[in-house]
Backbone as a ProteinNet text record, in pm:
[ID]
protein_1_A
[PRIMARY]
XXXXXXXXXXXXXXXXXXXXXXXXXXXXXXXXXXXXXXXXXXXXXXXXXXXXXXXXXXXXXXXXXXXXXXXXXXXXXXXXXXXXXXXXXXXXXXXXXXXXXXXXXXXXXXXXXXXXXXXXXXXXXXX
[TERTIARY]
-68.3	23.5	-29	73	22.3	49.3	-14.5	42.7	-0.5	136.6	154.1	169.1	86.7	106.3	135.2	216.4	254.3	160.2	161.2	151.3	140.5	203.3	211.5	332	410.6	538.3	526.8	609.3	619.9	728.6	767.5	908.5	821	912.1	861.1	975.6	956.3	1088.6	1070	1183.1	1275.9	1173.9	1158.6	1079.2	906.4	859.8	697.6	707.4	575.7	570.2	464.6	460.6	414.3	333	234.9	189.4	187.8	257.4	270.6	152.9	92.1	2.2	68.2	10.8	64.9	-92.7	-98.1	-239.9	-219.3	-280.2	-237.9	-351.2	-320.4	-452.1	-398	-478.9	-429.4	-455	-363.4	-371.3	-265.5	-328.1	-266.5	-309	-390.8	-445.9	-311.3	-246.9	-100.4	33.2	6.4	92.4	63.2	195.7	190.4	251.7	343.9	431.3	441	484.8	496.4	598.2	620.8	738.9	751.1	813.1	837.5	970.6	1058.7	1189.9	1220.3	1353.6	1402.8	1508.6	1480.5	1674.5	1690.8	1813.2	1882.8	1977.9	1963.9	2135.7	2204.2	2281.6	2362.3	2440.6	2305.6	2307.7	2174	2223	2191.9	2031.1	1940.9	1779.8	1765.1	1730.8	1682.7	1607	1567.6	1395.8	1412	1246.6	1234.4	1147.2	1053.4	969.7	868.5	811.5	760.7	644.9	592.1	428.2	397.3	391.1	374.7	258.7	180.8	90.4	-27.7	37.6	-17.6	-67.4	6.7	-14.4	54.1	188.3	276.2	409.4	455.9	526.2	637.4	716.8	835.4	910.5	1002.1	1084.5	1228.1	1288.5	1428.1	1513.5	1559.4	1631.4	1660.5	1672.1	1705.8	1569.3	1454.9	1340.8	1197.1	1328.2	1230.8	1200.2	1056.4	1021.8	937.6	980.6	968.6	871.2	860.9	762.2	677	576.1	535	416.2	425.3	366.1	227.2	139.2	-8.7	-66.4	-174.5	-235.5	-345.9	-437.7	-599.8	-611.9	-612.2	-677.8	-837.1	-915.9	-1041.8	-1030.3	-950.9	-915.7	-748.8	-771.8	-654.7	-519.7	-473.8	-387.2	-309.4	-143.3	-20	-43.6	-6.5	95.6	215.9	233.5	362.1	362.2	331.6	325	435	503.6	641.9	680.9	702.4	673.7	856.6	860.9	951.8	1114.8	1031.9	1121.6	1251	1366.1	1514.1	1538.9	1665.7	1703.5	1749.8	1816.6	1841.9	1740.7	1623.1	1551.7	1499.4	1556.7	1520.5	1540.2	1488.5	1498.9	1353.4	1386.3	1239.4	1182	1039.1	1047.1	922.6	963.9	879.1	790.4	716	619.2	669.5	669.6	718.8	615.1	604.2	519.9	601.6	593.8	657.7	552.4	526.5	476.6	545.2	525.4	609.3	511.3	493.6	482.1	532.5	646.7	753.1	722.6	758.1	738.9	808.8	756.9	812.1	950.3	991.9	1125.7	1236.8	1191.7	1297.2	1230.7	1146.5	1074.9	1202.3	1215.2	1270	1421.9	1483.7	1619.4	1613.4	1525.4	1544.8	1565.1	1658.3	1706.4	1604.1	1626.9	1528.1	1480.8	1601.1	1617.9	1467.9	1430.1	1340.3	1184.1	1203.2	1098.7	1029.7	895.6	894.2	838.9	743.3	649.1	721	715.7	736	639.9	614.6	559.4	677.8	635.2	710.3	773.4	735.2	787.5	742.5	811.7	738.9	827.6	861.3	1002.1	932.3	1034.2	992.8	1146.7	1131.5	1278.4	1229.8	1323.7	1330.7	1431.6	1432.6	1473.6	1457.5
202.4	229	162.7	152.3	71.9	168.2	225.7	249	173.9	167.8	139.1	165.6	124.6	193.9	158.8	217.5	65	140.1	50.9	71.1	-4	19.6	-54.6	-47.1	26.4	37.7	64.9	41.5	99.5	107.8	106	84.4	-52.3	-193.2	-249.8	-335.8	-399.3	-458.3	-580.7	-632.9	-774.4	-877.1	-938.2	-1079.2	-1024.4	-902.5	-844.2	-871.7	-849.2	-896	-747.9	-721.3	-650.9	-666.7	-610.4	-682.6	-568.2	-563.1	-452.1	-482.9	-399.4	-407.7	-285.2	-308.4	-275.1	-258.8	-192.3	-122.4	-114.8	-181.3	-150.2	-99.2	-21.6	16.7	42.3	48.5	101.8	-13.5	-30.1	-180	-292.4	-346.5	-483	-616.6	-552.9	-674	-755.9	-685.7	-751.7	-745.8	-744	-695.6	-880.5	-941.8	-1092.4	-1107.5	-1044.1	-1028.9	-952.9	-955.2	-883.1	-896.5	-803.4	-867.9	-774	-782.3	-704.8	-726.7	-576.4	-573.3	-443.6	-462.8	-351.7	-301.9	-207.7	-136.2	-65.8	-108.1	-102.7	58.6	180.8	258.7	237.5	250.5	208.6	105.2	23.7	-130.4	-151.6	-219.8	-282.2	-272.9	-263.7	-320.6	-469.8	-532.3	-641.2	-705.3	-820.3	-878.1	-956.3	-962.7	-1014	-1146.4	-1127.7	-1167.5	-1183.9	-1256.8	-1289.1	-1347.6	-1317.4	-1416.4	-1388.7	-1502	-1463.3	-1461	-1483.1	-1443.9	-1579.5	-1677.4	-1787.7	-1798.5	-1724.1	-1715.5	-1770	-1908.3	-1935	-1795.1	-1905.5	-1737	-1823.7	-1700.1	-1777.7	-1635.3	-1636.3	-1559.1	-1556.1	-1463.4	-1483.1	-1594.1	-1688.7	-1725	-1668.4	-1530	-1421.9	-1434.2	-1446.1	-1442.6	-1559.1	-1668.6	-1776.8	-1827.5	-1851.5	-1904.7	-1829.9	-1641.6	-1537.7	-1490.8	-1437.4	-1368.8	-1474.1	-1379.6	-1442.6	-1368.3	-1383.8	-1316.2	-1346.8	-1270.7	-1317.5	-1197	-1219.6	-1118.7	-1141.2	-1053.5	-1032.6	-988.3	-1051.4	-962.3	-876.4	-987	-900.8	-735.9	-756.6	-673.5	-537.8	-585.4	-551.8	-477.8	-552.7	-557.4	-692.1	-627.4	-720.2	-716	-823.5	-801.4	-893.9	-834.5	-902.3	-951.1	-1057.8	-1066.8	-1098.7	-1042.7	-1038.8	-1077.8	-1172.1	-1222.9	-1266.6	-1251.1	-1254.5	-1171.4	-1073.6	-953.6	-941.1	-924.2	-883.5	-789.9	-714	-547	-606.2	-668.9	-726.7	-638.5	-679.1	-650.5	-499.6	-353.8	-259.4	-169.2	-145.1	-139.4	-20.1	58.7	44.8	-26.7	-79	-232.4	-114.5	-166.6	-163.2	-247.9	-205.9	-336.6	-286	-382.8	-381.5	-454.2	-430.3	-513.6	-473	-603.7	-652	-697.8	-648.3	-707.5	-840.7	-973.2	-1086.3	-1196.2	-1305.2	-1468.4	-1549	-1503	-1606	-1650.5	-1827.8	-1862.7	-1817.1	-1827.3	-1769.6	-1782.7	-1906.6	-1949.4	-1894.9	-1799.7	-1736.4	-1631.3	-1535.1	-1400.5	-1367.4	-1525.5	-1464.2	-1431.2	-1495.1	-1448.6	-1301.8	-1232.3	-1085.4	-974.7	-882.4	-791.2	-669.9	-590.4	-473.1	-416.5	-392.2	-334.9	-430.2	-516.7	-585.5	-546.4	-468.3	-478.5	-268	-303	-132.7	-70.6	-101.5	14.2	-47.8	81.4	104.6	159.5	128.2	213.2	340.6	420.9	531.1	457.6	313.8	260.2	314.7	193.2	229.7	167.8	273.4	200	128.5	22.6	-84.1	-47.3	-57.4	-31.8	-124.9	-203.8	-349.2	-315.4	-317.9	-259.6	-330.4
667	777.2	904.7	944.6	1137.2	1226.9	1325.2	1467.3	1569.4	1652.7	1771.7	1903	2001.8	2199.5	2284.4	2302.9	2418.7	2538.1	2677.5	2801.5	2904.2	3051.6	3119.9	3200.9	3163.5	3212.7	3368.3	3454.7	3595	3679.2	3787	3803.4	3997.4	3973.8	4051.6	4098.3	4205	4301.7	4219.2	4213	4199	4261.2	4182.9	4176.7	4151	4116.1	4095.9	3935.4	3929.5	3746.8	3704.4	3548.9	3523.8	3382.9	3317.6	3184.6	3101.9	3012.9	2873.7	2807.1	2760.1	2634.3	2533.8	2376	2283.9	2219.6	2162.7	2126.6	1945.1	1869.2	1704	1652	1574.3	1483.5	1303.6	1213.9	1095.8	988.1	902.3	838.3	860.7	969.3	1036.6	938.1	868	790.2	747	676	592	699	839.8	924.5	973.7	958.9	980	1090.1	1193.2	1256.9	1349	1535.8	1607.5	1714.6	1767.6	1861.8	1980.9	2061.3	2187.4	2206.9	2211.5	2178.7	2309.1	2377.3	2503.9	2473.8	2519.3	2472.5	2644	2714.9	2802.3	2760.5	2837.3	2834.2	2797.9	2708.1	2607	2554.3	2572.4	2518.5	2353.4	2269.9	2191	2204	2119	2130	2033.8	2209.5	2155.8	2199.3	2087.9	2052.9	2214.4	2286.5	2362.9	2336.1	2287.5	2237.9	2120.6	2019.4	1909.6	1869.5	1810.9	1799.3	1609.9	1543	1396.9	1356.3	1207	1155.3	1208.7	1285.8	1257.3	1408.3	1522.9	1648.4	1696.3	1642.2	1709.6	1834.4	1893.5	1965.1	2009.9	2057.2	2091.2	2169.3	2261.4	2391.3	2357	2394.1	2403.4	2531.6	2510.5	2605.5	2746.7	2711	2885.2	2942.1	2853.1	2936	2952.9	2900	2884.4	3016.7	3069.2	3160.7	3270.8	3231.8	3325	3229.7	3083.4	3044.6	2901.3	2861	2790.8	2693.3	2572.3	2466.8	2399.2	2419	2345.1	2256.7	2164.5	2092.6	2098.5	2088.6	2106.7	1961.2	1900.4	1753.5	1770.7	1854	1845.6	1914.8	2006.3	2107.9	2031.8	1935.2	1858.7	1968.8	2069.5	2149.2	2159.4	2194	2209.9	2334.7	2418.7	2540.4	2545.1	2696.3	2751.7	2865.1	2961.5	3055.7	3122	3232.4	3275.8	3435.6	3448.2	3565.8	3634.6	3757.9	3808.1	3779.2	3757.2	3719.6	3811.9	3728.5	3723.2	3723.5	3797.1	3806	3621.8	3551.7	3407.3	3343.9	3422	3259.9	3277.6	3353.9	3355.1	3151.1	3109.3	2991.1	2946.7	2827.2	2809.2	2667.8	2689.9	2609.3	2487.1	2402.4	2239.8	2141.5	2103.2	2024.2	1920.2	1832.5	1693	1617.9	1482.3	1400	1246.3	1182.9	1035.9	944.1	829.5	700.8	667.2	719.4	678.1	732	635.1	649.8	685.8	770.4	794.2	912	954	1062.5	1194.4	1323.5	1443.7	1468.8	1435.2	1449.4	1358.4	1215.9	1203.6	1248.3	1268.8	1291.8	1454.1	1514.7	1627.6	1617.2	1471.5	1470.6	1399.7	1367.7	1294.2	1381.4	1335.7	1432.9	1400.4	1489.7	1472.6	1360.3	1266.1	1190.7	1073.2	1106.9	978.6	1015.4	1173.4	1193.6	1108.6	1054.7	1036.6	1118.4	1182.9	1273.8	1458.8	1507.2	1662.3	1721.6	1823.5	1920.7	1957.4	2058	2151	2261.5	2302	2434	2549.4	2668.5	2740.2	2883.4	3010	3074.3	3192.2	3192.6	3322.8	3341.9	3488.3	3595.5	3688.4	3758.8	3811.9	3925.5	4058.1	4130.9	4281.7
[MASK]
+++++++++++++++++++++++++++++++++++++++++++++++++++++++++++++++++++++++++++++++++++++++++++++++++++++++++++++++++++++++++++++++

């Protein structure tokens, strides 16, 4: 089993940046896959961000340019670094992790639903 933590959340003005970390423990060994995914008030949860077994990574379009995704394996922590924050992106954001080999470029078309382990989340409000 994997668990996941998020933290980092805060609530910060329009154009401040903020950095999520995601904390894993358990057996990540076979855990090839991770992602950082937001769910908005009664909007849809979706993937923000991706990094696969290989360390390639890749962003959603809404947040290409503004955030950006790394992993510490030694440090066995995700983040998110989120820079030039949008009232858009008030949400609260989730680490996800998938048992899969697949490269980043499809990892980033999979909807939540492929992913198995969550964190509890964690809210950023943009304001």
């Amino acid at each position: 089993d994997v668990q996941l933590v998020e933290s980092g959340g805060a609530s910060v003005q329009t154009g401040g940046s903020l950095r999520l970390s995601c904390a894993f423990s358990g057996n990540t060994r076979n855990t090839h896959c991770m992602a950082w995914f937001r769910q908005a008030p009664g909007k849809e949860r979706e993937g923000v961000a991706f990094v696969d077994g290989t360390g390639n990574t890749a962003v959603a379009d809404s947040v290409k340019g503004r955030f950006t995704i790394s992993k510490d394996d030694a440090k066995y922590t995700l983040y998110l670094q989120m820079n030039n924050l949008e009232p858009e992106d008030t949400a609260t954001y989730y680490c996800a992790a998938a048992i899969s080999d697949l490269p980043v470029d499809v990892v980033a078309t999979l909807g939540h639903w492929s992913f198995s382990y969550w964190g509890p989340g964690t809210q950023v409000t943009v304001s």
